[in-house]
């Protein structure tokens, strides 16, 4: 929650806090459940010589959720992978701040587009209500992670864009220079 203090709007601050707590809870549950499931499987299979069907199927749900929450955490911490080739050529501070705003706007547009398709898939999966082969877990549970994870990513990207716009406006007014 490094960027929590930079948020000025109380409502946005509250939403930010709730979203961080939710993503951390989901991430912790998945990160703890996966090794426990693997240990359980190893004990049953190699020590007790008892086959256990469906463990890999169950792990898939936790893996998908952990992956999407990991992307959301990277968006929150602003540590996502980016190819900063253009930043090597931008020398002026004003140009860099404008570039960051444009990059944020493009990120929001792309994320909104992906979120739209993930929502379509979310609705489709919910309406179809297919289940996994062995454990008969509704596939909706795993497939919904894309939509929810992208909502988190879009929110944190929006907060980053607002920070970039605020930095640009401060710079243009002759305020704080970094």
Tab-separated table of N, CA and C in Angstrom:
chain	number	residue	atom	x	y	z
A	1	UNK	N	0.824	-1.186	0.000
A	1	UNK	CA	0.000	0.000	0.000
A	1	UNK	C	0.866	1.246	0.000
A	2	UNK	N	1.912	1.201	-0.808
A	2	UNK	CA	2.844	2.319	-0.882
A	2	UNK	C	2.194	3.589	-1.411
A	3	UNK	N	1.248	3.453	-2.310
A	3	UNK	CA	0.653	4.615	-2.971
A	3	UNK	C	-0.636	5.059	-2.303
A	4	UNK	N	-0.971	4.426	-1.203
A	4	UNK	CA	-2.185	4.741	-0.464
A	4	UNK	C	-2.188	6.181	0.024
A	5	UNK	N	-1.054	6.657	0.489
A	5	UNK	CA	-0.958	8.013	1.044
A	5	UNK	C	-1.108	9.101	-0.010
A	6	UNK	N	-0.809	8.785	-1.266
A	6	UNK	CA	-0.893	9.811	-2.308
A	6	UNK	C	-2.334	10.058	-2.768
A	7	UNK	N	-3.257	9.192	-2.364
A	7	UNK	CA	-4.654	9.346	-2.777
A	7	UNK	C	-5.300	10.411	-1.897
A	8	UNK	N	-5.915	11.392	-2.535
A	8	UNK	CA	-6.519	12.518	-1.814
A	8	UNK	C	-8.005	12.311	-1.529
A	9	UNK	N	-8.728	11.633	-2.411
A	9	UNK	CA	-10.164	11.445	-2.271
A	9	UNK	C	-10.454	10.346	-1.249
A	10	UNK	N	-11.257	10.644	-0.217
A	10	UNK	CA	-11.556	9.630	0.807
A	10	UNK	C	-12.245	8.377	0.253
A	11	UNK	N	-13.157	8.547	-0.703
A	11	UNK	CA	-13.859	7.398	-1.278
A	11	UNK	C	-12.871	6.505	-2.028
A	12	UNK	N	-12.024	7.121	-2.862
A	12	UNK	CA	-11.031	6.371	-3.615
A	12	UNK	C	-10.043	5.686	-2.671
A	13	UNK	N	-9.710	6.371	-1.590
A	13	UNK	CA	-8.800	5.813	-0.592
A	13	UNK	C	-9.422	4.575	0.062
A	14	UNK	N	-10.709	4.650	0.368
A	14	UNK	CA	-11.401	3.515	0.966
A	14	UNK	C	-11.494	2.334	0.022
A	15	UNK	N	-11.814	2.616	-1.240
A	15	UNK	CA	-11.890	1.553	-2.249
A	15	UNK	C	-10.525	0.905	-2.418
A	16	UNK	N	-9.491	1.729	-2.471
A	16	UNK	CA	-8.125	1.228	-2.620
A	16	UNK	C	-7.784	0.272	-1.488
A	17	UNK	N	-8.108	0.696	-0.296
A	17	UNK	CA	-7.793	-0.122	0.885
A	17	UNK	C	-8.528	-1.458	0.863
A	18	UNK	N	-9.820	-1.432	0.527
A	18	UNK	CA	-10.623	-2.659	0.463
A	18	UNK	C	-10.080	-3.593	-0.619
A	19	UNK	N	-9.743	-3.033	-1.773
A	19	UNK	CA	-9.247	-3.861	-2.868
A	19	UNK	C	-7.907	-4.507	-2.520
A	20	UNK	N	-7.052	-3.763	-1.846
A	20	UNK	CA	-5.766	-4.333	-1.447
A	20	UNK	C	-5.980	-5.468	-0.451
A	21	UNK	N	-6.873	-5.268	0.502
A	21	UNK	CA	-7.147	-6.312	1.497
A	21	UNK	C	-7.716	-7.563	0.818
A	22	UNK	N	-8.666	-7.377	-0.087
A	22	UNK	CA	-9.277	-8.521	-0.780
A	22	UNK	C	-8.233	-9.272	-1.610
A	23	UNK	N	-7.428	-8.542	-2.367
A	23	UNK	CA	-6.437	-9.230	-3.203
A	23	UNK	C	-5.393	-9.936	-2.358
A	24	UNK	N	-5.023	-9.362	-1.232
A	24	UNK	CA	-4.052	-10.019	-0.358
A	24	UNK	C	-4.642	-11.285	0.260
A	25	UNK	N	-5.894	-11.221	0.691
A	25	UNK	CA	-6.535	-12.401	1.278
A	25	UNK	C	-6.604	-13.532	0.253
A	26	UNK	N	-7.047	-13.210	-0.957
A	26	UNK	CA	-7.123	-14.232	-2.009
A	26	UNK	C	-5.725	-14.778	-2.310
A	27	UNK	N	-4.759	-13.893	-2.421
A	27	UNK	CA	-3.383	-14.318	-2.698
A	27	UNK	C	-2.812	-15.195	-1.600
A	28	UNK	N	-3.028	-14.827	-0.353
A	28	UNK	CA	-2.522	-15.621	0.770
A	28	UNK	C	-3.184	-16.991	0.820
A	29	UNK	N	-4.498	-17.024	0.614
A	29	UNK	CA	-5.205	-18.310	0.628
A	29	UNK	C	-4.645	-19.232	-0.446
A	30	UNK	N	-4.466	-18.694	-1.647
A	30	UNK	CA	-3.946	-19.509	-2.755
A	30	UNK	C	-2.496	-19.924	-2.513
A	31	UNK	N	-1.697	-19.000	-2.013
A	31	UNK	CA	-0.276	-19.290	-1.787
A	31	UNK	C	-0.075	-20.293	-0.655
A	32	UNK	N	-0.987	-20.355	0.274
A	32	UNK	CA	-0.892	-21.333	1.362
A	32	UNK	C	-1.509	-22.662	0.935
A	33	UNK	N	-2.627	-22.599	0.212
A	33	UNK	CA	-3.330	-23.827	-0.185
A	33	UNK	C	-2.514	-24.677	-1.158
A	34	UNK	N	-1.838	-24.053	-2.103
A	34	UNK	CA	-1.098	-24.824	-3.109
A	34	UNK	C	-0.035	-25.743	-2.503
A	35	UNK	N	0.873	-25.236	-1.667
A	35	UNK	CA	1.866	-26.159	-1.089
A	35	UNK	C	1.236	-27.224	-0.186
A	36	UNK	N	0.168	-26.853	0.519
A	36	UNK	CA	-0.495	-27.848	1.373
A	36	UNK	C	-1.103	-28.972	0.540
A	37	UNK	N	-1.710	-28.618	-0.575
A	37	UNK	CA	-2.286	-29.632	-1.463
A	37	UNK	C	-1.183	-30.524	-2.028
A	38	UNK	N	-0.075	-29.916	-2.403
A	38	UNK	CA	1.036	-30.696	-2.963
A	38	UNK	C	1.617	-31.642	-1.919
A	39	UNK	N	1.810	-31.154	-0.700
A	39	UNK	CA	2.327	-32.006	0.379
A	39	UNK	C	1.353	-33.154	0.646
A	40	UNK	N	0.076	-32.843	0.684
A	40	UNK	CA	-0.956	-33.863	0.891
A	40	UNK	C	-0.882	-34.927	-0.193
A	41	UNK	N	-0.731	-34.492	-1.431
A	41	UNK	CA	-0.645	-35.430	-2.543
A	41	UNK	C	0.612	-36.296	-2.444
A	42	UNK	N	1.729	-35.694	-2.093
A	42	UNK	CA	2.986	-36.446	-1.987
A	42	UNK	C	2.880	-37.493	-0.882
A	43	UNK	N	2.316	-37.111	0.257
A	43	UNK	CA	2.170	-38.056	1.369
A	43	UNK	C	1.273	-39.224	0.963
A	44	UNK	N	0.149	-38.905	0.347
A	44	UNK	CA	-0.757	-39.980	-0.063
A	44	UNK	C	-0.154	-40.880	-1.136
A	45	UNK	N	0.481	-40.266	-2.119
A	45	UNK	CA	0.958	-41.046	-3.262
A	45	UNK	C	2.222	-41.837	-2.955
A	46	UNK	N	3.210	-41.200	-2.318
A	46	UNK	CA	4.521	-41.841	-2.176
A	46	UNK	C	4.750	-42.487	-0.814
A	47	UNK	N	4.084	-42.024	0.210
A	47	UNK	CA	4.287	-42.619	1.537
A	47	UNK	C	3.212	-43.672	1.826
A	48	UNK	N	1.951	-43.299	1.632
A	48	UNK	CA	0.856	-44.208	1.931
A	48	UNK	C	0.452	-45.072	0.738
A	49	UNK	N	1.020	-44.774	-0.442
A	49	UNK	CA	0.743	-45.516	-1.679
A	49	UNK	C	-0.758	-45.565	-2.007
A	50	UNK	N	-1.439	-44.452	-1.735
A	50	UNK	CA	-2.861	-44.339	-2.033
A	50	UNK	C	-3.026	-43.312	-3.163
A	51	UNK	N	-3.631	-43.702	-4.262
A	51	UNK	CA	-3.823	-42.717	-5.338
A	51	UNK	C	-4.921	-41.714	-4.958
A	52	UNK	N	-4.737	-40.501	-5.367
A	52	UNK	CA	-5.728	-39.464	-5.091
A	52	UNK	C	-6.072	-38.799	-6.413
A	53	UNK	N	-7.281	-38.956	-6.828
A	53	UNK	CA	-7.717	-38.406	-8.105
A	53	UNK	C	-8.177	-36.960	-7.925
A	54	UNK	N	-7.849	-36.118	-8.875
A	54	UNK	CA	-8.385	-34.771	-8.897
A	54	UNK	C	-7.549	-33.708	-8.223
A	55	UNK	N	-6.394	-34.060	-7.689
A	55	UNK	CA	-5.576	-33.061	-6.999
A	55	UNK	C	-5.069	-32.009	-7.977
A	56	UNK	N	-4.596	-32.462	-9.134
A	56	UNK	CA	-4.109	-31.515	-10.130
A	56	UNK	C	-5.237	-30.601	-10.597
A	57	UNK	N	-6.414	-31.167	-10.702
A	57	UNK	CA	-7.579	-30.386	-11.100
A	57	UNK	C	-7.887	-29.302	-10.060
A	58	UNK	N	-7.821	-29.652	-8.800
A	58	UNK	CA	-8.063	-28.691	-7.723
A	58	UNK	C	-6.987	-27.612	-7.695
A	59	UNK	N	-5.740	-28.032	-7.908
A	59	UNK	CA	-4.635	-27.066	-7.891
A	59	UNK	C	-4.775	-26.030	-8.997
A	60	UNK	N	-5.344	-26.411	-10.116
A	60	UNK	CA	-5.511	-25.489	-11.244
A	60	UNK	C	-6.305	-24.257	-10.842
A	61	UNK	N	-7.339	-24.446	-10.042
A	61	UNK	CA	-8.156	-23.311	-9.606
A	61	UNK	C	-7.330	-22.333	-8.761
A	62	UNK	N	-6.554	-22.875	-7.831
A	62	UNK	CA	-5.720	-22.018	-6.994
A	62	UNK	C	-4.626	-21.331	-7.811
A	63	UNK	N	-4.071	-22.047	-8.782
A	63	UNK	CA	-3.008	-21.478	-9.622
A	63	UNK	C	-3.536	-20.307	-10.448
A	64	UNK	N	-4.710	-20.475	-11.040
A	64	UNK	CA	-5.286	-19.400	-11.854
A	64	UNK	C	-5.537	-18.161	-11.004
A	65	UNK	N	-6.127	-18.351	-9.834
A	65	UNK	CA	-6.411	-17.219	-8.952
A	65	UNK	C	-5.121	-16.561	-8.470
A	66	UNK	N	-4.108	-17.369	-8.138
A	66	UNK	CA	-2.841	-16.811	-7.685
A	66	UNK	C	-2.174	-16.006	-8.796
A	67	UNK	N	-2.240	-16.498	-10.012
A	67	UNK	CA	-1.658	-15.803	-11.154
A	67	UNK	C	-2.323	-14.446	-11.370
A	68	UNK	N	-3.649	-14.426	-11.358
A	68	UNK	CA	-4.367	-13.166	-11.596
A	68	UNK	C	-4.187	-12.192	-10.435
A	69	UNK	N	-4.150	-12.681	-9.221
A	69	UNK	CA	-3.916	-11.785	-8.087
A	69	UNK	C	-2.476	-11.288	-8.085
A	70	UNK	N	-1.556	-12.105	-8.569
A	70	UNK	CA	-0.167	-11.651	-8.715
A	70	UNK	C	-0.070	-10.494	-9.691
A	71	UNK	N	-0.815	-10.567	-10.773
A	71	UNK	CA	-0.866	-9.450	-11.728
A	71	UNK	C	-1.452	-8.209	-11.090
A	72	UNK	N	-2.481	-8.395	-10.266
A	72	UNK	CA	-3.099	-7.258	-9.578
A	72	UNK	C	-2.140	-6.640	-8.566
A	73	UNK	N	-1.401	-7.471	-7.857
A	73	UNK	CA	-0.410	-6.954	-6.899
A	73	UNK	C	0.682	-6.185	-7.634
A	74	UNK	N	1.115	-6.693	-8.784
A	74	UNK	CA	2.125	-5.984	-9.574
A	74	UNK	C	1.594	-4.632	-10.029
A	75	UNK	N	0.310	-4.570	-10.387
A	75	UNK	CA	-0.289	-3.290	-10.773
A	75	UNK	C	-0.370	-2.354	-9.579
A	76	UNK	N	-0.720	-2.902	-8.436
A	76	UNK	CA	-0.811	-2.071	-7.234
A	76	UNK	C	0.548	-1.510	-6.836
A	77	UNK	N	1.562	-2.336	-6.878
A	77	UNK	CA	2.903	-1.912	-6.470
A	77	UNK	C	3.670	-1.222	-7.597
A	78	UNK	N	3.061	-1.158	-8.762
A	78	UNK	CA	3.674	-0.543	-9.950
A	78	UNK	C	5.014	-1.194	-10.284
A	79	UNK	N	5.026	-2.496	-10.158
A	79	UNK	CA	6.245	-3.246	-10.436
A	79	UNK	C	6.036	-4.224	-11.591
A	80	UNK	N	5.036	-3.943	-12.423
A	80	UNK	CA	4.779	-4.812	-13.555
A	80	UNK	C	5.897	-4.668	-14.579
A	81	UNK	N	6.055	-5.660	-15.385
A	81	UNK	CA	7.114	-5.666	-16.395
A	81	UNK	C	6.752	-4.678	-17.490
A	82	UNK	N	7.702	-3.854	-17.840
A	82	UNK	CA	7.486	-2.938	-18.960
A	82	UNK	C	8.773	-2.807	-19.747
A	83	UNK	N	8.618	-2.554	-20.998
A	83	UNK	CA	9.758	-2.394	-21.883
A	83	UNK	C	9.984	-0.898	-22.068
A	84	UNK	N	10.930	-0.355	-21.353
A	84	UNK	CA	11.134	1.082	-21.326
A	84	UNK	C	12.105	1.598	-22.366
A	85	UNK	N	11.956	1.178	-23.593
A	85	UNK	CA	12.876	1.614	-24.644
A	85	UNK	C	12.729	3.113	-24.901
A	86	UNK	N	11.489	3.585	-24.987
A	86	UNK	CA	11.281	5.010	-25.260
A	86	UNK	C	11.813	5.892	-24.128
A	87	UNK	N	11.765	5.380	-22.912
A	87	UNK	CA	12.248	6.189	-21.785
A	87	UNK	C	13.753	6.451	-21.868
A	88	UNK	N	14.457	5.618	-22.609
A	88	UNK	CA	15.896	5.849	-22.799
A	88	UNK	C	16.165	7.080	-23.666
A	89	UNK	N	15.226	7.387	-24.545
A	89	UNK	CA	15.409	8.491	-25.477
A	89	UNK	C	14.755	9.789	-25.023
A	90	UNK	N	13.893	9.713	-24.038
A	90	UNK	CA	13.227	10.918	-23.553
A	90	UNK	C	14.115	11.556	-22.487
A	91	UNK	N	14.570	12.744	-22.778
A	91	UNK	CA	15.507	13.422	-21.874
A	91	UNK	C	14.837	14.500	-21.031
A	92	UNK	N	13.817	15.147	-21.575
A	92	UNK	CA	13.176	16.255	-20.872
A	92	UNK	C	12.169	15.727	-19.857
A	93	UNK	N	12.149	16.376	-18.712
A	93	UNK	CA	11.243	15.960	-17.644
A	93	UNK	C	9.785	16.115	-18.042
A	94	UNK	N	9.471	17.205	-18.724
A	94	UNK	CA	8.098	17.444	-19.163
A	94	UNK	C	7.657	16.355	-20.135
A	95	UNK	N	8.521	16.010	-21.080
A	95	UNK	CA	8.202	14.962	-22.051
A	95	UNK	C	7.984	13.620	-21.360
A	96	UNK	N	8.776	13.340	-20.330
A	96	UNK	CA	8.631	12.077	-19.599
A	96	UNK	C	7.295	12.027	-18.862
A	97	UNK	N	6.890	13.145	-18.286
A	97	UNK	CA	5.610	13.189	-17.572
A	97	UNK	C	4.439	13.050	-18.543
A	98	UNK	N	4.540	13.655	-19.695
A	98	UNK	CA	3.505	13.502	-20.726
A	98	UNK	C	3.468	12.051	-21.211
A	99	UNK	N	4.636	11.488	-21.434
A	99	UNK	CA	4.731	10.091	-21.860
A	99	UNK	C	4.080	9.164	-20.829
A	100	UNK	N	4.329	9.408	-19.539
A	100	UNK	CA	3.722	8.579	-18.487
A	100	UNK	C	2.201	8.678	-18.499
A	101	UNK	N	1.677	9.873	-18.778
A	101	UNK	CA	0.224	10.037	-18.867
A	101	UNK	C	-0.345	9.293	-20.070
A	102	UNK	N	0.319	9.401	-21.205
A	102	UNK	CA	-0.131	8.695	-22.411
A	102	UNK	C	-0.064	7.183	-22.194
A	103	UNK	N	1.024	6.741	-21.573
A	103	UNK	CA	1.170	5.316	-21.267
A	103	UNK	C	0.049	4.839	-20.342
A	104	UNK	N	-0.314	5.657	-19.359
A	104	UNK	CA	-1.402	5.312	-18.449
A	104	UNK	C	-2.746	5.250	-19.153
A	105	UNK	N	-2.984	6.205	-20.053
A	105	UNK	CA	-4.243	6.219	-20.804
A	105	UNK	C	-4.338	4.980	-21.698
A	106	UNK	N	-3.254	4.656	-22.394
A	106	UNK	CA	-3.246	3.454	-23.233
A	106	UNK	C	-3.436	2.194	-22.394
A	107	UNK	N	-2.836	2.153	-21.221
A	107	UNK	CA	-2.994	1.001	-20.337
A	107	UNK	C	-4.439	0.847	-19.890
A	108	UNK	N	-5.095	1.970	-19.578
A	108	UNK	CA	-6.505	1.924	-19.174
A	108	UNK	C	-7.374	1.430	-20.335
A	109	UNK	N	-7.114	1.940	-21.537
A	109	UNK	CA	-7.904	1.531	-22.709
A	109	UNK	C	-7.744	0.033	-22.964
A	110	UNK	N	-6.524	-0.448	-22.946
A	110	UNK	CA	-6.274	-1.873	-23.192
A	110	UNK	C	-6.872	-2.721	-22.078
A	111	UNK	N	-6.709	-2.286	-20.850
A	111	UNK	CA	-7.250	-3.038	-19.718
A	111	UNK	C	-8.778	-3.045	-19.756
A	112	UNK	N	-9.385	-1.932	-20.144
A	112	UNK	CA	-10.853	-1.875	-20.253
A	112	UNK	C	-11.337	-2.835	-21.343
A	113	UNK	N	-10.616	-2.886	-22.450
A	113	UNK	CA	-10.968	-3.790	-23.535
A	113	UNK	C	-10.871	-5.247	-23.070
A	114	UNK	N	-9.774	-5.599	-22.395
A	114	UNK	CA	-9.606	-6.957	-21.885
A	114	UNK	C	-10.646	-7.284	-20.812
A	115	UNK	N	-10.964	-6.290	-19.980
A	115	UNK	CA	-11.972	-6.497	-18.938
A	115	UNK	C	-13.343	-6.737	-19.558
A	116	UNK	N	-13.634	-6.041	-20.642
A	116	UNK	CA	-14.895	-6.247	-21.359
A	116	UNK	C	-14.998	-7.698	-21.828
A	117	UNK	N	-13.937	-8.207	-22.454
A	117	UNK	CA	-13.956	-9.582	-22.936
A	117	UNK	C	-13.962	-10.577	-21.783
A	118	UNK	N	-13.264	-10.257	-20.719
A	118	UNK	CA	-13.277	-11.138	-19.548
A	118	UNK	C	-14.670	-11.166	-18.917
A	119	UNK	N	-15.373	-10.015	-18.951
A	119	UNK	CA	-16.748	-9.999	-18.438
A	119	UNK	C	-17.659	-10.853	-19.308
A	120	UNK	N	-17.463	-10.778	-20.624
A	120	UNK	CA	-18.242	-11.621	-21.528
A	120	UNK	C	-18.007	-13.094	-21.204
A	121	UNK	N	-16.754	-13.459	-21.006
A	121	UNK	CA	-16.408	-14.843	-20.668
A	121	UNK	C	-16.973	-15.219	-19.297
A	122	UNK	N	-16.944	-14.282	-18.370
A	122	UNK	CA	-17.507	-14.453	-17.020
A	122	UNK	C	-18.996	-14.799	-17.126
A	123	UNK	N	-19.752	-14.025	-17.902
A	123	UNK	CA	-21.188	-14.279	-18.090
A	123	UNK	C	-21.420	-15.620	-18.788
A	124	UNK	N	-20.645	-15.872	-19.824
A	124	UNK	CA	-20.769	-17.123	-20.568
A	124	UNK	C	-20.522	-18.317	-19.653
A	125	UNK	N	-19.458	-18.268	-18.877
A	125	UNK	CA	-19.098	-19.350	-17.973
A	125	UNK	C	-20.155	-19.548	-16.893
A	126	UNK	N	-20.683	-18.444	-16.392
A	126	UNK	CA	-21.714	-18.522	-15.357
A	126	UNK	C	-22.993	-19.143	-15.916
A	127	UNK	N	-23.387	-18.734	-17.109
A	127	UNK	CA	-24.611	-19.265	-17.723
A	127	UNK	C	-24.464	-20.733	-18.127
A	128	UNK	N	-23.297	-21.103	-18.618
A	128	UNK	CA	-23.070	-22.477	-19.059
A	128	UNK	C	-22.936	-23.423	-17.869
A	129	UNK	N	-22.284	-22.979	-16.865
A	129	UNK	CA	-22.084	-23.695	-15.590
A	129	UNK	C	-21.518	-25.102	-15.809
A	130	UNK	N	-20.431	-25.150	-16.569
A	130	UNK	CA	-19.771	-26.441	-16.756
A	130	UNK	C	-18.963	-26.775	-15.506
A	131	UNK	N	-18.697	-28.053	-15.300
A	131	UNK	CA	-17.964	-28.482	-14.109
A	131	UNK	C	-16.690	-29.208	-14.517
A	132	UNK	N	-15.769	-29.306	-13.579
A	132	UNK	CA	-14.524	-30.019	-13.833
A	132	UNK	C	-14.813	-31.516	-13.938
A	133	UNK	N	-13.907	-32.232	-14.570
A	133	UNK	CA	-14.153	-33.643	-14.901
A	133	UNK	C	-14.246	-34.559	-13.683
A	134	UNK	N	-13.329	-34.422	-12.759
A	134	UNK	CA	-13.241	-35.392	-11.668
A	134	UNK	C	-13.979	-34.919	-10.413
A	135	UNK	N	-13.697	-33.717	-9.984
A	135	UNK	CA	-14.274	-33.218	-8.734
A	135	UNK	C	-15.607	-32.503	-8.919
A	136	UNK	N	-15.975	-32.243	-10.148
A	136	UNK	CA	-17.224	-31.554	-10.487
A	136	UNK	C	-17.344	-30.181	-9.830
A	137	UNK	N	-16.216	-29.480	-9.790
A	137	UNK	CA	-16.195	-28.107	-9.299
A	137	UNK	C	-16.642	-27.213	-10.452
A	138	UNK	N	-17.526	-26.262	-10.204
A	138	UNK	CA	-17.938	-25.367	-11.293
A	138	UNK	C	-16.735	-24.614	-11.869
A	139	UNK	N	-16.555	-24.713	-13.168
A	139	UNK	CA	-15.429	-24.045	-13.831
A	139	UNK	C	-15.523	-22.537	-13.699
A	140	UNK	N	-16.705	-22.057	-13.425
A	140	UNK	CA	-16.937	-20.632	-13.209
A	140	UNK	C	-16.011	-20.076	-12.123
A	141	UNK	N	-15.720	-20.882	-11.131
A	141	UNK	CA	-14.883	-20.432	-10.013
A	141	UNK	C	-13.487	-20.046	-10.504
A	142	UNK	N	-12.900	-20.858	-11.343
A	142	UNK	CA	-11.574	-20.536	-11.868
A	142	UNK	C	-11.612	-19.509	-12.978
A	143	UNK	N	-12.610	-19.623	-13.844
A	143	UNK	CA	-12.692	-18.740	-14.998
A	143	UNK	C	-13.065	-17.309	-14.622
A	144	UNK	N	-13.696	-17.117	-13.488
A	144	UNK	CA	-14.050	-15.767	-13.048
A	144	UNK	C	-12.833	-14.978	-12.580
A	145	UNK	N	-11.735	-15.670	-12.331
A	145	UNK	CA	-10.527	-14.984	-11.845
A	145	UNK	C	-9.994	-13.966	-12.845
A	146	UNK	N	-10.187	-14.233	-14.140
A	146	UNK	CA	-9.696	-13.282	-15.140
A	146	UNK	C	-10.431	-11.957	-15.043
A	147	UNK	N	-11.743	-12.013	-14.951
A	147	UNK	CA	-12.534	-10.795	-14.854
A	147	UNK	C	-12.219	-10.034	-13.560
A	148	UNK	N	-12.208	-10.727	-12.466
A	148	UNK	CA	-11.962	-10.071	-11.174
A	148	UNK	C	-10.532	-9.531	-11.109
A	149	UNK	N	-9.567	-10.312	-11.575
A	149	UNK	CA	-8.182	-9.840	-11.586
A	149	UNK	C	-7.998	-8.616	-12.456
A	150	UNK	N	-8.660	-8.582	-13.612
A	150	UNK	CA	-8.553	-7.418	-14.498
A	150	UNK	C	-9.242	-6.192	-13.908
A	151	UNK	N	-10.297	-6.388	-13.142
A	151	UNK	CA	-10.917	-5.250	-12.451
A	151	UNK	C	-9.922	-4.640	-11.476
A	152	UNK	N	-9.244	-5.499	-10.719
A	152	UNK	CA	-8.224	-5.011	-9.789
A	152	UNK	C	-7.129	-4.265	-10.549
A	153	UNK	N	-6.635	-4.860	-11.625
A	153	UNK	CA	-5.556	-4.240	-12.399
A	153	UNK	C	-5.986	-2.903	-12.984
A	154	UNK	N	-7.217	-2.831	-13.478
A	154	UNK	CA	-7.695	-1.583	-14.056
A	154	UNK	C	-7.811	-0.496	-12.992
A	155	UNK	N	-8.271	-0.859	-11.817
A	155	UNK	CA	-8.388	0.122	-10.740
A	155	UNK	C	-7.019	0.675	-10.363
A	156	UNK	N	-6.042	-0.200	-10.156
A	156	UNK	CA	-4.718	0.267	-9.759
A	156	UNK	C	-4.028	1.037	-10.887
A	157	UNK	N	-4.302	0.686	-12.123
A	157	UNK	CA	-3.767	1.445	-13.252
A	157	UNK	C	-4.403	2.824	-13.300
A	158	UNK	N	-5.673	2.908	-12.978
A	158	UNK	CA	-6.364	4.205	-12.915
A	158	UNK	C	-5.759	5.083	-11.826
A	159	UNK	N	-5.467	4.516	-10.671
A	159	UNK	CA	-4.827	5.279	-9.595
A	159	UNK	C	-3.451	5.773	-10.045
A	160	UNK	N	-2.707	4.915	-10.741
A	160	UNK	CA	-1.395	5.312	-11.255
A	160	UNK	C	-1.527	6.439	-12.286
A	161	UNK	N	-2.530	6.343	-13.152
A	161	UNK	CA	-2.767	7.392	-14.146
A	161	UNK	C	-3.096	8.715	-13.458
A	162	UNK	N	-3.935	8.670	-12.445
A	162	UNK	CA	-4.269	9.894	-11.711
A	162	UNK	C	-3.030	10.512	-11.068
A	163	UNK	N	-2.146	9.678	-10.527
A	163	UNK	CA	-0.880	10.184	-9.972
A	163	UNK	C	-0.018	10.822	-11.061
A	164	UNK	N	0.039	10.194	-12.227
A	164	UNK	CA	0.840	10.749	-13.328
A	164	UNK	C	0.274	12.077	-13.816
A	165	UNK	N	-1.053	12.163	-13.887
A	165	UNK	CA	-1.685	13.421	-14.303
A	165	UNK	C	-1.419	14.507	-13.258
A	166	UNK	N	-1.525	14.145	-11.990
A	166	UNK	CA	-1.255	15.107	-10.912
A	166	UNK	C	0.199	15.600	-10.973
A	167	UNK	N	1.137	14.683	-11.237
A	167	UNK	CA	2.548	15.077	-11.366
A	167	UNK	C	2.757	16.018	-12.550
A	168	UNK	N	2.109	15.717	-13.669
A	168	UNK	CA	2.232	16.568	-14.857
A	168	UNK	C	1.667	17.960	-14.586
A	169	UNK	N	0.499	18.022	-13.966
A	169	UNK	CA	-0.107	19.327	-13.663
A	169	UNK	C	0.744	20.136	-12.692
A	170	UNK	N	1.319	19.487	-11.697
A	170	UNK	CA	2.231	20.177	-10.767
A	170	UNK	C	3.428	20.737	-11.519
A	171	UNK	N	3.959	19.924	-12.423
A	171	UNK	CA	5.122	20.353	-13.193
A	171	UNK	C	4.773	21.535	-14.089
A	172	UNK	N	3.623	21.472	-14.740
A	172	UNK	CA	3.215	22.543	-15.638
A	172	UNK	C	2.942	23.847	-14.887
A	173	UNK	N	2.496	23.735	-13.650
A	173	UNK	CA	2.258	24.935	-12.831
A	173	UNK	C	3.547	25.475	-12.218
A	174	UNK	N	4.625	24.749	-12.445
A	174	UNK	CA	5.918	25.198	-11.907
A	174	UNK	C	6.127	24.765	-10.473
A	175	UNK	N	5.378	23.786	-10.058
A	175	UNK	CA	5.471	23.301	-8.676
A	175	UNK	C	6.639	22.366	-8.482
A	176	UNK	N	6.383	21.321	-7.754
A	176	UNK	CA	7.403	20.347	-7.357
A	176	UNK	C	8.025	19.667	-8.562
A	177	UNK	N	9.360	19.652	-8.602
A	177	UNK	CA	10.082	18.971	-9.684
A	177	UNK	C	10.867	17.821	-9.082
A	178	UNK	N	10.749	16.687	-9.739
A	178	UNK	CA	11.445	15.487	-9.227
A	178	UNK	C	12.695	15.258	-10.008
